[in-house]
XYZ file of C-alpha atoms in Angstrom:
648
model
C 3.530 -7.400 15.539
C 1.661 -4.392 14.140
C -1.710 -5.699 15.363
C -0.226 -6.353 18.799
C 1.094 -2.784 18.927
C -2.336 -1.430 17.974
C -3.889 -3.602 20.664
C -1.475 -2.277 23.280
C -2.105 1.293 22.163
C -5.832 0.748 22.598
C -5.254 -0.570 26.116
C -3.208 2.518 26.984
C -5.791 4.827 25.425
C -8.683 3.156 27.257
C -6.737 3.227 30.522
C -5.920 6.884 30.030
C -9.595 7.730 29.511
C -10.473 6.722 33.066
C -9.757 9.229 35.778
C -10.862 9.865 39.347
C -13.394 12.679 39.274
C -13.142 14.846 42.356
C -15.929 17.188 43.591
C -13.789 20.158 42.556
C -13.473 18.750 39.064
C -17.239 18.273 38.822
C -17.844 21.818 40.036
C -15.578 23.268 37.382
C -16.681 20.903 34.615
C -19.391 23.112 33.201
C -17.176 26.187 32.965
C -14.244 24.223 31.558
C -16.294 22.331 28.970
C -17.790 25.639 27.891
C -14.244 26.903 27.336
C -13.472 23.802 25.274
C -16.650 24.279 23.226
C -15.717 27.899 22.568
C -12.206 26.914 21.429
C -13.588 24.296 19.040
C -16.315 26.548 17.651
C -13.899 29.430 17.125
C -11.689 27.020 15.192
C -14.681 25.968 13.089
C -15.496 29.613 12.353
C -11.995 30.074 10.922
C -12.200 27.221 8.423
C -14.349 24.895 6.317
C -15.835 21.378 6.244
C -16.269 20.991 9.989
C -19.076 18.731 11.284
C -22.515 20.356 11.277
C -23.114 19.117 14.810
C -20.624 21.688 16.141
C -23.174 24.211 17.405
C -22.346 27.421 19.239
C -25.497 27.109 21.347
C -24.186 23.958 23.042
C -22.212 24.732 26.191
C -20.696 21.242 26.118
C -19.048 19.700 23.026
C -19.437 16.120 24.289
C -22.235 15.326 21.830
C -20.415 16.787 18.836
C -19.154 14.510 16.063
C -15.517 13.545 16.560
C -15.422 14.587 20.228
C -15.166 12.245 23.241
C -15.346 13.283 26.882
C -14.661 11.740 30.265
C -17.187 11.386 33.113
C -16.593 14.997 34.152
C -17.497 16.275 30.688
C -13.949 17.227 29.694
C -12.680 16.573 26.178
C -10.308 13.588 26.057
C -10.343 12.718 22.340
C -10.591 14.722 19.130
C -11.005 12.326 16.185
C -11.663 14.086 12.884
C -9.784 12.077 10.274
C -10.929 12.200 6.603
C -13.256 15.206 7.064
C -11.353 17.329 4.518
C -11.261 20.131 7.095
C -9.493 23.233 5.826
C -8.225 25.406 8.674
C -5.076 26.610 10.386
C -4.025 24.127 13.047
C -2.597 26.868 15.257
C -5.986 28.619 15.343
C -7.158 25.886 17.718
C -6.475 26.966 21.291
C -4.876 23.799 22.673
C -4.383 25.390 26.119
C -8.139 24.924 26.684
C -7.807 21.104 26.581
C -6.134 20.012 29.787
C -7.456 16.426 29.600
C -6.868 15.785 25.909
C -4.800 12.639 25.386
C -5.776 11.548 21.845
C -5.663 13.839 18.779
C -6.422 12.446 15.320
C -6.713 14.943 12.447
C -5.344 12.640 9.739
C -6.100 13.271 6.053
C -7.556 16.761 6.109
C -6.371 20.030 4.563
C -4.904 21.581 7.696
C -2.246 24.202 7.095
C -0.033 26.538 9.055
C 2.465 25.502 11.713
C 2.302 23.084 14.611
C 1.699 25.194 17.745
C 4.234 25.067 20.568
C 1.471 24.464 23.130
C -0.130 21.504 21.372
C -0.525 19.699 24.711
C 1.122 18.107 27.727
C -0.912 14.978 28.389
C -1.218 13.697 24.844
C -0.425 10.022 24.292
C -1.330 9.926 20.595
C -0.992 12.590 17.868
C -2.013 11.910 14.266
C -1.536 14.890 11.954
C -0.429 12.973 8.879
C -1.654 13.716 5.346
C -2.233 17.440 5.727
C -0.518 20.621 4.487
C 1.283 21.626 7.662
C 4.425 23.690 7.190
C 7.140 25.268 9.293
C 9.404 23.371 11.651
C 8.690 20.720 14.275
C 8.612 22.671 17.560
C 11.302 21.617 19.997
C 8.642 21.802 22.729
C 7.265 18.573 21.288
C 10.052 16.890 23.230
C 8.096 17.735 26.402
C 5.236 15.387 25.467
C 6.778 12.531 27.416
C 3.505 10.547 27.455
C 3.455 10.205 23.675
C 3.158 6.646 22.399
C 2.283 7.453 18.784
C 3.292 10.461 16.665
C 2.383 10.819 12.983
C 3.487 13.994 11.193
C 4.073 12.256 7.876
C 3.000 13.534 4.466
C 3.057 17.246 5.223
C 5.316 20.149 4.230
C 7.393 20.397 7.388
C 10.893 21.786 7.042
C 13.930 22.461 9.178
C 15.785 19.856 11.225
C 14.509 17.121 13.514
C 14.773 18.606 17.032
C 17.198 16.724 19.260
C 14.570 17.103 22.004
C 12.599 14.360 20.231
C 14.980 12.008 22.000
C 13.053 12.722 25.224
C 10.010 10.820 23.951
C 11.163 7.524 25.412
C 7.639 6.042 25.427
C 7.158 6.406 21.661
C 6.219 3.147 19.957
C 5.465 4.588 16.514
C 7.012 7.638 14.807
C 6.355 8.842 11.258
C 8.042 11.993 9.936
C 8.192 10.751 6.359
C 7.335 12.637 3.169
C 8.207 16.118 4.392
C 11.043 18.547 3.651
C 13.113 17.910 6.762
C 16.834 18.560 6.400
C 20.021 18.284 8.415
C 21.248 15.129 10.082
C 19.381 12.478 12.037
C 19.937 13.429 15.717
C 21.973 10.951 17.730
C 19.325 11.380 20.435
C 16.956 9.261 18.320
C 18.851 6.349 19.819
C 17.097 7.132 23.132
C 13.709 6.046 21.748
C 14.155 2.506 23.000
C 10.415 1.672 22.888
C 10.109 2.322 19.140
C 8.702 -0.435 16.944
C 8.526 1.565 13.721
C 10.469 4.610 12.526
C 9.599 6.342 9.232
C 11.901 9.127 7.997
C 11.524 8.384 4.273
C 11.382 11.020 1.528
C 12.977 14.016 3.217
C 16.264 15.870 2.661
C 18.177 14.319 5.539
C 21.932 14.108 5.083
C 25.018 12.955 6.932
C 25.393 9.581 8.590
C 23.008 7.100 10.149
C 23.700 7.487 13.890
C 25.364 4.387 15.343
C 23.234 5.026 18.438
C 20.375 3.454 16.460
C 21.622 0.098 17.743
C 19.913 0.994 21.055
C 16.536 0.567 19.341
C 16.332 -3.128 20.089
C 12.518 -3.175 19.766
C 12.544 -1.671 16.274
C 11.126 -3.967 13.589
C 10.713 -1.428 10.765
C 13.157 1.341 9.730
C 12.634 3.396 6.566
C 15.253 6.033 5.706
C 14.776 5.820 1.941
C 14.750 8.760 -0.481
C 17.021 11.054 1.502
C 20.567 12.364 1.052
C 22.371 10.197 3.598
C 25.990 10.194 2.458
C 28.142 7.996 4.638
C 28.754 4.308 5.186
C 26.090 2.065 6.708
C 27.140 1.748 10.355
C 27.904 -1.798 11.420
C 25.661 -1.221 14.440
C 22.617 -1.633 12.163
C 23.395 -5.341 12.145
C 23.002 -5.437 15.939
C 19.295 -4.583 15.761
C 18.132 -8.166 16.019
C 14.383 -7.437 15.971
C 14.591 -5.506 12.694
C 12.468 -7.183 10.007
C 12.133 -4.432 7.380
C 14.934 -2.028 6.462
C 14.807 0.438 3.577
C 17.903 2.552 2.885
C 17.308 2.885 -0.865
C 17.711 6.089 -2.894
C 20.448 7.706 -0.815
C 24.153 8.372 -1.328
C 25.460 5.636 0.934
C 28.770 4.086 -0.042
C 31.298 1.481 1.004
C 30.810 -2.121 2.107
C 27.549 -3.536 3.423
C 28.171 -4.573 7.060
C 28.393 -8.338 7.388
C 26.392 -8.165 10.624
C 23.317 -7.257 8.599
C 22.892 -10.919 7.665
C 25.122 -12.668 10.167
C 22.372 -12.482 12.774
C 19.584 -12.813 10.251
C 17.948 -15.949 11.638
C 14.520 -14.284 11.384
C 14.835 -13.364 7.698
C 15.101 -9.594 7.582
C 14.085 -8.025 4.293
C 16.047 -4.996 3.177
C 16.277 -2.680 0.190
C 19.637 -0.986 -0.430
C 19.022 -0.059 -4.058
C 20.098 3.211 -5.673
C 23.216 3.766 -3.574
C 26.946 3.388 -4.154
C 27.553 0.240 -2.133
C 29.941 -2.689 -2.313
C 28.587 -6.206 -1.872
C 30.819 -8.947 -0.406
C 30.184 -12.502 -1.529
C 28.629 -13.379 1.845
C 25.759 -11.076 0.930
C 23.741 -13.923 -0.568
C 23.928 -16.347 2.284
C 21.510 -16.360 5.178
C 19.901 -18.933 7.423
C 16.624 -19.068 5.477
C 15.671 -21.652 2.867
C 14.552 -18.793 0.598
C 16.975 -15.854 0.287
C 15.208 -13.065 2.177
C 16.962 -10.103 0.637
C 15.474 -7.653 -1.811
C 18.770 -7.110 -3.602
C 17.623 -4.658 -6.269
C 20.784 -2.580 -6.777
C 20.909 0.233 -9.269
C 22.352 -1.643 -12.212
C 21.297 -5.254 -12.729
C 22.117 -6.088 -16.309
C 23.268 -8.722 -18.746
C 21.887 -11.768 -16.941
C 18.473 -13.238 -16.405
C 16.780 -13.765 -13.049
C 14.404 -16.681 -12.707
C 11.514 -17.444 -10.399
C 11.118 -21.190 -9.982
C 7.596 -22.499 -9.445
C 7.696 -25.212 -6.814
C 4.934 -27.527 -5.605
C 6.288 -27.455 -2.083
C 5.469 -25.636 1.116
C 7.301 -22.634 -0.375
C 5.161 -21.849 -3.429
C 7.472 -19.371 -5.125
C 11.220 -19.103 -4.647
C 13.343 -16.304 -5.958
C 16.536 -17.966 -7.147
C 19.466 -15.589 -6.843
C 22.975 -16.962 -6.907
C 26.442 -15.492 -7.249
C 26.409 -11.716 -7.075
C 29.804 -10.520 -8.379
C 31.203 -7.125 -7.627
C 32.317 -5.230 -10.739
C 32.788 -1.815 -9.168
C 31.168 0.426 -6.624
C 28.585 1.479 -9.178
C 28.135 -1.716 -11.131
C 26.817 -5.118 -10.079
C 25.981 -8.041 -12.329
C 23.715 -10.983 -11.473
C 23.730 -14.489 -12.812
C 21.631 -17.503 -12.028
C 21.949 -21.084 -11.050
C 20.943 -23.885 -13.409
C 17.321 -24.089 -12.302
C 14.328 -26.205 -13.158
C 10.735 -25.567 -12.173
C 8.569 -28.652 -12.127
C 4.939 -29.059 -11.188
C 3.084 -32.317 -11.765
C 5.826 -33.399 -14.178
C 5.492 -30.289 -16.344
C 8.965 -28.797 -16.758
C 8.555 -25.130 -17.543
C 12.045 -24.646 -18.953
C 15.736 -25.258 -18.293
C 17.815 -22.159 -17.664
C 21.560 -22.555 -17.816
C 24.157 -20.867 -15.626
C 24.756 -17.687 -17.604
C 21.167 -17.189 -18.701
C 21.844 -17.385 -22.441
C 19.475 -20.265 -23.139
C 16.638 -18.543 -21.287
C 17.179 -15.272 -23.053
C 17.636 -16.860 -26.469
C 14.504 -18.998 -25.989
C 12.369 -15.904 -25.537
C 14.090 -13.998 -28.335
C 13.715 -16.930 -30.717
C 10.086 -17.597 -29.805
C 9.156 -13.971 -30.456
C 11.646 -13.429 -33.310
C 13.191 -10.677 -31.209
C 9.787 -9.269 -30.296
C 8.418 -9.054 -33.802
C 5.129 -7.171 -33.898
C 3.281 -10.210 -35.282
C 3.602 -11.855 -31.836
C 2.261 -8.779 -30.038
C -1.126 -9.432 -28.409
C -1.531 -6.183 -26.492
C 0.050 -2.828 -25.735
C -0.189 -0.643 -22.637
C 1.428 2.455 -21.228
C 4.412 0.643 -19.726
C 4.985 -2.107 -22.266
C 3.734 -4.556 -24.879
C 2.669 -8.179 -24.378
C 3.844 -10.957 -26.707
C 2.899 -14.600 -27.020
C 5.841 -17.025 -26.954
C 5.956 -20.796 -27.476
C 9.024 -22.264 -25.771
C 10.959 -25.365 -26.939
C 9.148 -27.444 -24.314
C 5.817 -26.567 -25.941
C 4.865 -24.292 -23.062
C 3.074 -21.124 -24.183
C 3.724 -18.014 -22.114
C 2.970 -14.298 -22.256
C 5.953 -11.966 -22.245
C 5.522 -8.365 -21.145
C 8.351 -6.250 -22.562
C 8.923 -2.806 -21.096
C 9.053 0.191 -23.410
C 12.226 2.248 -23.641
C 11.745 5.918 -22.841
C 13.853 8.904 -23.785
C 13.078 10.807 -20.594
C 14.864 9.672 -17.439
C 11.862 10.324 -15.197
C 9.654 8.035 -17.309
C 12.359 5.379 -17.494
C 12.697 5.419 -13.714
C 8.945 5.195 -13.170
C 8.551 2.158 -15.426
C 11.596 0.460 -13.935
C 10.110 0.904 -10.466
C 6.853 -0.579 -11.734
C 8.818 -3.511 -13.193
C 10.569 -4.180 -9.870
C 7.340 -3.699 -7.919
C 5.456 -6.267 -9.998
C 8.215 -8.820 -9.438
C 8.320 -8.126 -5.708
C 4.539 -8.459 -5.381
C 3.896 -11.499 -7.563
C 6.698 -13.547 -6.010
C 4.612 -13.468 -2.816
C 1.193 -14.198 -4.347
C -0.403 -17.587 -4.984
C -4.113 -17.696 -5.782
C -6.109 -19.326 -8.555
C -7.590 -15.966 -9.565
C -4.272 -14.098 -9.723
C -2.038 -14.317 -12.783
C 1.150 -16.366 -12.263
C 4.622 -14.931 -12.823
C 7.100 -17.521 -14.117
C 10.233 -15.454 -14.523
C 11.759 -12.171 -15.531
C 14.766 -10.767 -17.334
C 16.780 -7.660 -16.583
C 19.015 -7.428 -19.635
C 21.159 -4.687 -21.146
C 19.018 -4.830 -24.303
C 15.585 -5.131 -22.697
C 13.553 -5.952 -19.611
C 10.632 -8.339 -19.653
C 8.344 -10.403 -17.429
C 7.189 -13.932 -18.208
C 3.586 -14.787 -17.222
C 1.225 -17.673 -17.685
C -0.689 -17.239 -20.922
C -4.382 -16.384 -20.403
C -6.209 -17.364 -23.575
C -9.277 -15.124 -23.816
C -7.644 -11.806 -23.049
C -9.118 -9.069 -20.906
C -12.660 -8.612 -19.641
C -12.732 -5.297 -21.511
C -11.906 -7.087 -24.774
C -14.677 -9.641 -24.345
C -17.304 -7.049 -23.419
C -16.241 -4.969 -26.418
C -16.768 -7.730 -29.002
C -20.438 -8.597 -29.508
C -19.912 -12.255 -30.404
C -17.715 -12.754 -27.327
C -20.119 -10.802 -25.115
C -23.081 -12.984 -26.139
C -21.131 -16.131 -25.250
C -20.312 -14.482 -21.940
C -23.686 -15.335 -20.356
C -25.088 -14.241 -16.984
C -23.782 -17.206 -14.991
C -20.295 -16.758 -16.418
C -20.401 -13.056 -15.601
C -21.486 -13.770 -12.037
C -18.630 -16.260 -11.774
C -16.153 -13.570 -12.889
C -17.487 -11.175 -10.253
C -17.163 -13.891 -7.630
C -13.639 -14.892 -8.715
C -12.339 -11.315 -8.633
C -13.873 -10.845 -5.163
C -12.024 -13.937 -3.927
C -8.729 -12.626 -5.330
C -9.169 -9.202 -3.724
C -10.203 -10.765 -0.413
C -6.993 -12.799 -0.547
C -4.907 -9.686 -1.210
C -6.560 -7.624 1.539
C -7.090 -10.223 4.258
C -4.848 -13.237 3.670
C -1.608 -11.434 2.795
C 0.655 -9.998 5.475
C 0.880 -7.081 5.169
C -2.315 -6.504 3.155
C -1.825 -5.696 -0.519
C -3.805 -3.006 -2.345
C -3.949 -3.528 -6.117
C -4.734 0.132 -6.942
C -5.707 -0.502 -10.561
C -8.706 -2.837 -10.661
C -10.343 -2.356 -14.069
C -11.767 -4.483 -16.853
C -8.437 -4.172 -18.701
C -6.627 -5.847 -15.812
C -8.978 -8.831 -15.413
C -7.878 -11.622 -17.765
C -10.141 -14.562 -18.650
C -8.919 -18.040 -19.495
C -10.482 -20.583 -21.854
C -13.133 -21.416 -19.231
C -13.802 -17.703 -18.610
C -12.260 -17.932 -15.145
C -10.901 -14.527 -14.076
C -7.270 -13.761 -13.253
C -6.305 -10.410 -11.744
C -3.250 -8.974 -13.527
C -0.978 -5.902 -13.676
C 0.483 -5.360 -10.207
C 2.883 -2.627 -11.297
C 1.282 -0.026 -9.012
C 0.221 -2.417 -6.238
C 1.233 -1.451 -2.733
C 1.568 -3.332 0.529
C -0.488 -1.562 3.191
C 1.161 -0.590 6.444
C -1.540 -0.388 9.162
C 0.726 1.813 11.260
C 1.506 4.285 8.457
C -0.381 7.066 6.719
C -0.021 5.198 3.375
C -0.043 8.443 1.418
C 0.815 7.924 -2.232
C 0.687 9.436 -5.679
C -2.525 9.018 -7.647
C -2.585 5.712 -9.510
C -5.191 3.725 -11.358
C -7.478 3.954 -14.384
C -9.798 6.895 -14.922
C -13.377 5.885 -14.153
C -12.383 3.358 -11.485
C -10.517 5.560 -8.983
C -12.161 6.108 -5.595
C -13.203 9.783 -5.206
C -11.469 10.285 -1.840
C -8.068 9.700 -3.468
C -8.376 13.036 -5.255
C -8.106 14.999 -2.003
C -6.509 12.634 0.520
C -3.978 10.752 -1.636
C -4.210 8.031 1.032
C -4.462 4.491 -0.267
C -6.647 2.024 1.666
C -8.277 -1.289 0.858
C -11.529 0.639 0.339
C -10.003 2.135 -2.833
C -9.980 -1.356 -4.354
C -13.522 -1.920 -3.044
C -14.744 1.147 -4.946
C -13.035 -0.018 -8.162
C -14.602 -3.453 -7.686
C -18.036 -1.820 -7.471
C -17.456 -0.158 -10.848
C -16.270 -3.506 -12.240
C -19.483 -5.257 -11.098
C -21.626 -2.682 -12.877
C -19.507 -2.914 -16.025
C -19.762 -6.713 -16.063
C -23.560 -6.635 -15.682
C -24.207 -3.678 -17.988
C -21.727 -4.799 -20.641
C -20.095 -1.370 -20.655
C -18.517 1.067 -18.240
C -21.288 2.816 -16.244
C -19.731 6.249 -16.836
C -21.748 9.120 -15.371
C -24.312 6.676 -13.977
C -21.872 6.031 -11.116
C -22.973 9.268 -9.457
C -26.567 7.994 -9.384
C -25.541 4.942 -7.408
C -24.244 7.102 -4.556
C -27.726 8.572 -3.946
C -29.868 7.359 -0.995
C -32.433 5.730 -3.312
C -29.803 3.891 -5.359
C -31.033 0.499 -4.166
C -34.372 1.195 -5.882
C -32.745 1.024 -9.327
C -34.634 -1.421 -11.531
C -32.364 -4.328 -12.461
C -33.689 -4.863 -15.994
C -32.753 -1.295 -16.920
C -29.116 -2.067 -16.060
C -28.710 -5.405 -17.850
C -26.557 -5.838 -20.974
C -29.190 -5.761 -23.777
C -27.112 -8.178 -25.875
C -28.080 -11.056 -23.574
C -31.537 -12.572 -23.062
C -33.289 -11.757 -19.794
C -32.085 -14.007 -16.951
C -34.141 -16.639 -15.211
C -35.693 -15.690 -11.878
C -32.977 -17.474 -9.898
C -30.133 -15.857 -11.838
C -31.921 -12.499 -11.625
C -31.811 -12.756 -7.826
C -28.053 -13.271 -7.947
C -27.643 -10.364 -10.353
C -29.777 -8.146 -8.129
C -27.655 -9.062 -5.118
C -24.491 -8.274 -7.058
C -25.995 -4.883 -7.933
C -26.649 -4.234 -4.237
C -23.031 -5.117 -3.495
C -21.880 -2.714 -6.227
C -23.965 0.137 -4.817
C -22.523 -0.473 -1.350
C -18.991 -0.478 -2.819
C -19.604 2.930 -4.417
C -20.527 4.675 -1.167
C -18.874 8.101 -1.046
C -17.686 7.456 2.519
C -14.969 4.767 2.301
C -15.656 3.661 5.873
C -19.212 2.735 4.856
C -18.089 0.409 2.074
C -18.045 -3.327 2.853
C -14.764 -5.215 3.070
C -13.714 -7.593 0.320
C -13.731 -10.413 2.851
C -17.409 -9.773 3.534
C -18.184 -9.449 -0.173
C -16.303 -12.639 -1.031
C -18.131 -14.592 1.657
C -21.540 -13.247 0.628
C -21.027 -13.882 -3.074
C -19.866 -17.383 -2.265
C -22.908 -18.255 -0.164
C -25.822 -20.225 -1.677
C -28.495 -17.747 -0.555
C -27.826 -14.184 -1.644
C -31.143 -12.550 -0.769
C -29.481 -10.573 2.045
C -30.497 -7.025 2.836
C -27.779 -6.255 5.366
C -25.335 -5.001 2.730
C -26.521 -1.474 3.439
C -26.552 -1.792 7.215
């Protein structure tokens, strides 16, 4: 759906760029384009980090970076995303651009207010991920040609103007992550063309307008992290195209409308957590073979939740049965007697109330005695557990924290890892067998990976020597396949956000398994994807420091660091900056090799050299110039790796 929308937007944009050029238009083109050039250059003079090609001596801006013109030489597009431009938006004289229909200034450092005269013919406005403040001008409701509007991830305040309801051609609207207050205008129900509506993380209060039911083309609605304080209107259940609904972290109360799943033949996924809602027994039953609901309410305690591994067309099924209402604020979950069997190997038998499952883990670890601990991280400790069936598993137990903010953060990471890994199935990604949300503790149950982390092996000389060049190349290749799967085979794409040698586990055959998905994030191609900084120091892509926008190229950068670390036998540290220089590809391979291993054969050296070239390309300072993981995975998997087009 999202790709189709993008395709349609491109058609509209291309169509809008063609216009009949009259003799009068041609006659005035020179004077008008000069006016446009002056407006742009004056804007440049008021700020920083503008393209060098913007030259005051040019009477026409059509050859300037980020500027597109029509046949008459009039500016039709301004595309300056990710330039880190620092300037006041309202210092740009928009009245000079009568033919402008596409404005993209995403991910800069623009500040000030949105001008009232931002344009009349615009069909697309992208101002997300900036520092814009003030209110949304009501005059924006006059931009009736708008198809796309992104004002997300700014500092906008005030209420949402009711005039926004005039934008009946809008397909995509993002006002999320601002400081907007007041109620959601009923006029939003007029935006019948909308496919996606993002109002998350504001200060919106009141009720969800029942007029939202008019948005019959809407497939994604995110109202999370607001102050909405009424019942969920039953009309939400009448939005039959809705696939993703997030109402979490509000003050909603009362019963969940039955219509939300009565018409759920297409498996809508919703998150209603952190509210004050009542759940009728029908809540669990839909028309899908796998329950489609993300039913993570505020208090899930006392019982264990199991993920059954199946060797069927549905690789992982989340088994949730019998949600019982205790009170408006308290819900308890219990599970069905479930068995997971693959090739005759029964993982375990979990009885109805979860006591056997819980007691198995507690007994196997002697209530998490330190002697079973095989690793400790910021969010929890990992224990080895041998179950009664003989199956050995790794159990990650979350730490308890005294501060509520830390407790909340780690709980969100816990839920996120469950949500992500229940959808993943790849030989180079660690398997999640089950999890427990208990009053005494929370833990995750993973497959046991014998050798530990890549960092551990590289840090122990005896292990590092056994870890020869071919095995290291195989690890690089395996991780690339896993990341390619996450970025290109998952819908929507998944960004890991913390690729490091600590999060690559190696089994007995030194096959890699990507682990720790606590900060992973599904990428929304139609959203700004702004986020808090996450990851491990030394692996984080440099653009995250000033854009806070997560893309798949963030993982690509981390993968480049990982390649160097695997070949060098240690983290490259300050050497990373050298690899971003133009002559980086002239680095001599033998100077980079782990000295603990003998020099490679000529054939292996070629593969190592190619991997180094890939790493250098991954570390490019411009994320758009980095290769995709799909390309990397294909190239590393090919028999001949003496390619030179990595840098092209």
